[in-house]
Amino acid sequence: MASTVLINARVLDVTTGDYRSGSRVVLTDGRITEIGPNATAEGAETIDVGDRVVMPGLLDAHFHPMIASMHIGSLLDWPMTLLSQYARRALEDALARGFTTVRDPCGSDRGLARAVELGLIRGPRMFVSGRALSQTGGHGDEWPSDIGCPGHHHSPFSRIADGVDEVRKAARDELKRGADHIKIMASGGISSPTDEIWTLQYTEAEMAAAVEEARARRAYVLAHAYTADSVARAVRAGVRSIEHGNLIDADTAALMAQHRTFLVPTLVAYEKIFELGEELGMPENQRRKVVDVIDAGLDAVNLAADAGVRIGFGTDLLGPAQVHQSREFGIRAKAQEPIDVIRSATVVNADLFGIADRVGLVEPGFDADLIVVDGDPLADAAVLSHPETVRLVMRAGEVMAGGL
């Protein structure tokens, strides 16, 4: 059995919110096997982390490696082979920033995830949805109003399905192709050409059909939704997580808590659209919509936290803006205690993904997905917003990036 021992570690205990200083962490065959001041393994490689923090690898619940531009419409005729090469680079960069697991809400398929598993791409573990489901004229309909939607009814990132029967068939098809989850568009969005943020999309019956099909495969549905009405409809239909949710109110937050629905804020996306959208090619008729949601994001996090909603961690950055993935920590630190931000990006997302029994904690029996960081993230989670503070990244016990 191949073993590695990390010595002189300050192990961040996500459960208690404390450090275990002077620890040694034994990793064997990709798992954590022992932690303690005297932990060891015969013949093990030793890595001295120099009293730095050892914490769980980070999880991003809303990461788009396939979307190579802020102008999604410009990608509709890109070959999938080209998009996949862009995704390879995006995944490798995310891993170097300390993200050892990501969930792609639309675009990546089982083949890309398999390439990571086989070591063809040096990237994070992936959970994929295939194409998202959208109604005609919805957030996933990327065709301008003057040309309508072509006959094949799909883009590299989404597919059009109208009515209960079409939604059911589309969900079945994505699940057959290897999707871990189904994404639906329940409200308008920023990066689509023909809808406003406030539009309600999909009926509850259509959303419930997707939920029923996902549950039949022991999968789940996540919903893009901004407004209180759109979020409430998706929650009642049975979705597992709400993506964005900036415009929720207290009643909707309470409904989410009652149904144990996760919220995945993506606050850095709005900041970077506002700052960089014009420079990076997002059309004006799309980027103008960011003003409807940018100032409400932190309020939504506070409302959800007060209601007891489980709050995950996502980024939703597009194209070149993905270099700012870690910035989400700095924004979230304005609304949450450091340990709560860290939990969002570790144990909460692990629970959302269905892997909380093996990912998200530095504990014996868990996968050895670990990062070594400078500074004190328990004092200020914004430390993690600077990728250079991540000094070493391990996935399944193998050093994947960095060096001490």
XYZ file of C-alpha atoms in Angstrom:
404
model
C 0.000 0.000 0.000
C 1.326 3.451 -0.986
C 1.369 5.843 1.983
C 2.171 9.502 2.560
C 2.436 11.305 5.888
C 1.872 15.045 6.195
C 3.766 16.312 9.243
C 3.720 19.585 11.208
C 0.146 20.205 10.102
C -2.560 22.439 11.534
C -5.564 20.339 10.599
C -8.725 22.376 10.125
C -11.628 20.552 11.738
C -14.624 21.741 9.730
C -17.066 20.219 12.212
C -15.793 22.037 15.324
C -14.288 25.077 13.646
C -10.937 24.548 15.351
C -7.383 23.580 14.445
C -5.578 20.451 15.554
C -2.018 21.767 15.689
C 1.089 19.613 15.529
C -0.773 16.867 13.716
C 0.413 14.185 11.366
C -1.976 12.977 8.658
C -1.464 9.516 7.174
C -2.775 8.897 3.643
C -2.922 5.365 2.238
C -4.283 4.306 -1.144
C -6.105 7.580 -1.646
C -7.753 7.764 1.769
C -7.014 9.331 5.125
C -6.152 6.502 7.523
C -4.891 8.191 10.696
C -4.539 11.638 12.261
C -2.637 12.428 15.428
C 0.620 13.734 16.884
C 2.321 10.357 16.482
C 0.543 8.975 13.424
C 2.850 7.175 11.011
C 3.051 4.439 8.390
C 5.993 2.201 7.602
C 7.865 3.208 4.457
C 5.690 6.274 3.885
C 6.776 9.357 1.969
C 6.902 12.364 4.303
C 5.781 15.883 3.391
C 6.547 18.610 5.931
C 3.839 21.252 5.583
C 5.602 23.641 7.939
C 2.776 24.421 10.381
C 0.484 25.382 7.517
C -3.233 24.650 7.472
C -4.346 21.308 6.069
C -8.019 21.412 5.142
C -10.465 19.587 2.877
C -10.247 20.192 -0.851
C -12.770 22.759 -2.026
C -16.027 21.966 -3.846
C -17.662 24.306 -6.386
C -21.341 23.537 -7.008
C -21.699 25.794 -10.055
C -18.703 25.601 -12.364
C -18.857 25.865 -16.170
C -15.661 24.478 -17.739
C -17.266 24.112 -21.184
C -18.490 27.704 -21.507
C -15.519 29.435 -23.101
C -16.960 32.950 -23.401
C -19.205 35.424 -21.611
C -21.117 35.593 -24.888
C -22.668 32.127 -24.901
C -24.392 32.736 -28.223
C -20.987 33.043 -29.900
C -20.217 29.424 -28.966
C -23.206 27.762 -30.623
C -21.232 26.698 -33.684
C -18.040 25.697 -31.861
C -17.191 21.999 -32.311
C -17.534 19.975 -29.123
C -13.902 18.901 -29.536
C -12.801 22.529 -29.271
C -15.043 23.218 -26.285
C -13.674 20.098 -24.597
C -10.119 21.350 -25.000
C -11.135 24.623 -23.395
C -12.764 22.633 -20.598
C -9.571 20.652 -20.043
C -7.649 23.842 -19.347
C -10.424 25.264 -17.143
C -10.520 22.078 -15.066
C -6.756 21.960 -14.624
C -6.734 25.591 -13.499
C -9.585 24.996 -11.023
C -7.709 22.091 -9.467
C -4.607 24.245 -9.075
C -6.735 26.746 -7.142
C -7.683 24.008 -4.673
C -11.038 22.842 -6.071
C -10.890 19.056 -5.953
C -14.573 18.486 -6.838
C -16.866 20.503 -9.114
C -20.450 20.247 -10.281
C -21.187 21.453 -13.811
C -24.834 22.530 -14.165
C -24.755 22.450 -17.975
C -22.393 21.525 -20.756
C -20.091 18.784 -19.509
C -21.038 15.199 -20.218
C -20.029 11.799 -18.865
C -17.097 11.622 -21.281
C -15.417 14.675 -19.784
C -15.879 13.333 -16.260
C -14.506 9.988 -17.398
C -11.428 11.691 -18.876
C -10.692 13.093 -15.409
C -11.212 9.675 -13.803
C -8.784 8.087 -16.283
C -6.131 10.745 -15.696
C -6.376 12.136 -19.220
C -7.285 15.481 -17.651
C -5.572 16.561 -14.452
C -8.699 18.069 -12.990
C -11.170 17.908 -10.114
C -13.688 15.116 -9.631
C -16.744 16.042 -11.701
C -20.511 15.786 -11.372
C -22.202 16.577 -14.671
C -25.673 17.356 -16.013
C -25.217 17.135 -19.758
C -27.477 19.779 -21.270
C -29.785 21.895 -19.128
C -33.527 21.874 -19.864
C -35.199 25.130 -20.949
C -38.548 26.154 -22.340
C -38.742 28.025 -25.633
C -37.696 31.606 -24.937
C -36.238 30.580 -21.599
C -32.839 31.075 -20.048
C -31.387 28.177 -22.024
C -32.732 29.364 -25.378
C -29.667 31.114 -26.788
C -31.119 32.026 -30.184
C -32.108 35.672 -30.827
C -35.779 36.476 -31.254
C -35.386 37.386 -34.914
C -34.283 33.893 -35.974
C -36.119 31.720 -33.455
C -34.883 28.317 -32.430
C -33.514 25.892 -35.060
C -35.078 22.525 -35.582
C -32.615 20.489 -33.511
C -33.675 22.451 -30.400
C -30.402 22.317 -28.534
C -27.083 24.060 -28.042
C -23.898 22.587 -26.563
C -25.181 23.650 -23.147
C -28.978 23.360 -23.162
C -31.932 21.805 -24.946
C -35.458 23.062 -25.507
C -38.288 20.977 -24.045
C -41.844 22.299 -23.822
C -44.662 20.570 -21.979
C -44.638 17.721 -19.486
C -44.029 14.978 -22.039
C -41.077 16.732 -23.695
C -39.512 17.575 -20.336
C -39.904 13.991 -19.186
C -38.312 12.646 -22.372
C -35.449 15.164 -22.252
C -34.697 14.316 -18.614
C -34.708 10.608 -19.411
C -32.340 11.186 -22.314
C -29.822 13.195 -20.277
C -29.919 10.600 -17.491
C -29.407 7.819 -20.019
C -26.342 9.658 -21.314
C -24.825 9.643 -17.829
C -26.007 12.852 -16.163
C -25.574 12.893 -12.383
C -28.340 15.486 -12.059
C -30.772 17.457 -14.209
C -30.748 21.232 -14.454
C -33.903 23.169 -15.301
C -34.425 26.869 -15.943
C -37.162 28.168 -13.654
C -36.718 31.898 -14.260
C -35.101 34.355 -16.603
C -31.370 34.912 -16.497
C -28.593 37.283 -17.433
C -26.769 35.458 -20.239
C -29.823 34.718 -22.420
C -31.035 37.035 -25.187
C -34.831 37.096 -24.984
C -35.943 36.915 -21.335
C -35.914 39.176 -18.301
C -34.859 38.108 -14.804
C -38.459 38.295 -13.541
C -39.970 35.876 -16.083
C -41.414 32.661 -14.696
C -40.301 29.615 -16.662
C -41.614 26.067 -16.661
C -44.863 25.195 -14.945
C -44.781 23.294 -11.681
C -46.065 20.255 -13.564
C -43.161 20.420 -16.015
C -40.637 20.798 -13.187
C -42.252 17.972 -11.227
C -41.899 15.687 -14.260
C -38.141 16.317 -14.328
C -37.947 15.687 -10.586
C -39.867 12.425 -10.899
C -37.571 11.156 -13.654
C -34.432 12.133 -11.750
C -35.597 10.433 -8.569
C -36.349 7.283 -10.521
C -32.621 7.187 -11.332
C -31.597 8.164 -7.770
C -30.550 11.540 -9.125
C -31.951 15.015 -8.463
C -32.862 18.320 -10.084
C -31.300 21.732 -9.596
C -33.107 24.879 -10.705
C -31.811 28.174 -12.002
C -34.111 30.694 -10.298
C -33.841 34.284 -9.100
C -37.200 35.620 -7.933
C -39.179 34.568 -4.889
C -42.050 33.271 -7.047
C -39.800 31.198 -9.308
C -37.905 29.755 -6.341
C -41.108 28.844 -4.486
C -42.523 27.050 -7.530
C -39.315 25.045 -7.986
C -39.163 24.135 -4.307
C -42.765 22.915 -4.334
C -41.949 20.827 -7.422
C -39.224 19.042 -5.460
C -35.885 20.373 -6.716
C -32.861 19.714 -4.517
C -31.021 23.002 -4.994
C -31.743 26.542 -6.089
C -28.995 28.167 -8.103
C -28.589 31.937 -7.493
C -31.802 32.849 -5.614
C -30.809 36.506 -5.250
C -34.365 37.841 -5.060
C -35.856 35.501 -2.464
C -37.828 36.865 0.477
C -38.194 35.617 4.049
C -41.255 33.501 3.257
C -39.468 31.766 0.392
C -36.402 31.161 2.524
C -38.638 29.556 5.149
C -40.207 27.351 2.457
C -36.736 26.265 1.330
C -35.803 25.366 4.885
C -39.027 23.406 5.319
C -38.280 21.353 2.197
C -34.549 21.098 3.012
C -33.714 22.700 -0.325
C -30.149 23.924 -0.749
C -29.273 27.437 -1.911
C -26.185 27.866 -4.108
C -25.280 31.566 -4.330
C -22.915 32.626 -7.128
C -22.042 36.167 -6.128
C -18.700 36.508 -7.874
C -20.404 36.020 -11.243
C -22.307 39.310 -10.938
C -19.272 41.229 -9.754
C -17.253 40.110 -12.762
C -20.068 40.674 -15.271
C -20.393 44.216 -13.916
C -16.633 44.814 -14.012
C -15.588 42.841 -17.096
C -18.715 42.015 -19.104
C -18.225 44.627 -21.817
C -14.493 43.905 -22.148
C -15.094 40.157 -22.382
C -17.798 40.390 -25.023
C -21.095 39.951 -23.186
C -23.800 41.733 -25.239
C -25.248 44.891 -23.709
C -28.809 43.519 -23.714
C -27.590 40.758 -21.400
C -25.108 42.475 -19.100
C -27.586 45.282 -18.312
C -29.636 42.697 -16.406
C -26.931 42.277 -13.764
C -28.158 45.445 -12.028
C -31.383 43.596 -11.173
C -29.540 41.102 -8.954
C -26.033 42.255 -8.029
C -26.951 44.189 -4.881
C -29.365 41.550 -3.578
C -27.009 38.580 -3.371
C -25.667 39.093 0.144
C -29.171 39.871 1.434
C -30.341 36.535 0.034
C -27.512 34.727 1.828
C -28.514 36.393 5.101
C -32.210 35.571 4.628
C -31.381 31.955 3.874
C -29.026 31.645 6.828
C -31.588 33.154 9.205
C -34.179 30.621 7.987
C -31.833 27.661 8.438
C -31.347 26.926 4.727
C -28.286 24.875 3.835
C -26.082 27.231 1.813
C -23.633 25.817 -0.692
C -20.835 27.449 -2.646
C -20.841 28.207 -6.371
C -19.196 30.616 -8.801
C -20.920 30.487 -12.243
C -18.092 32.350 -13.976
C -17.924 32.206 -17.758
C -14.914 32.070 -20.052
C -11.849 34.119 -19.089
C -13.555 35.316 -15.896
C -13.033 31.858 -14.393
C -9.617 32.957 -13.168
C -11.553 34.774 -10.419
C -13.148 31.566 -9.063
C -11.607 31.930 -5.605
C -12.926 35.492 -5.239
C -16.269 34.055 -4.072
C -14.676 33.496 -0.663
C -13.952 37.197 -0.260
C -17.495 38.202 -1.179
C -19.159 35.587 1.000
C -16.963 36.604 3.940
C -18.893 39.893 4.000
C -22.064 38.042 5.011
C -20.979 34.868 6.802
C -18.618 33.820 9.549
C -15.374 32.305 8.225
C -16.239 28.762 9.307
C -19.650 28.996 7.636
C -18.090 30.047 4.326
C -15.629 27.146 4.616
C -18.435 24.706 5.425
C -20.350 25.894 2.355
C -17.395 24.963 0.147
C -16.755 21.639 1.891
C -19.308 19.698 3.944
C -22.444 21.461 2.676
C -21.555 20.959 -0.973
C -20.503 17.384 -0.220
C -23.959 16.787 1.269
C -25.586 18.406 -1.764
C -23.593 16.148 -4.121
C -24.403 13.036 -2.090
C -20.800 12.314 -1.099
C -20.739 13.594 2.499
C -19.664 10.172 3.738
C -16.295 10.453 1.990
C -15.561 14.069 1.017
C -15.527 17.390 2.868
C -13.711 16.532 6.098
C -10.153 15.737 7.123
C -11.034 12.559 8.993
C -9.976 8.896 8.847
C -11.919 7.007 6.182
C -12.427 10.061 3.981
C -10.903 10.530 0.546
C -7.523 12.240 0.731
C -8.721 15.352 -1.121
C -6.711 17.987 0.728
C -5.211 21.424 0.322
C -2.379 23.058 2.258
C -2.809 26.808 2.673
C -0.947 29.771 4.106
C -2.615 32.051 6.615
C -5.569 31.537 8.934
C -8.846 30.896 7.072
C -10.714 30.483 10.379
C -9.897 34.104 11.191
C -10.670 35.370 7.680
C -12.129 33.173 4.948
C -11.013 35.789 2.407
C -7.546 34.236 2.735
C -8.881 31.577 0.384
C -9.783 34.186 -2.235
C -6.109 34.423 -3.166
C -5.092 31.303 -5.146
C -1.427 31.848 -4.310
C -2.162 30.952 -0.673
C -2.939 27.377 -1.789
C 0.485 25.768 -1.569
C -0.359 22.121 -2.231
C -3.348 20.310 -3.734
C -3.953 16.583 -3.287
C -6.734 14.561 -4.863
C -7.158 10.980 -3.672
C -3.781 11.217 -1.963
C -1.851 12.260 -5.069
C -0.126 15.631 -5.281
C -1.868 17.337 -8.186
C -0.607 20.926 -7.957
C 1.731 23.140 -5.998
C 4.801 22.317 -3.981
C 6.195 23.236 -0.586
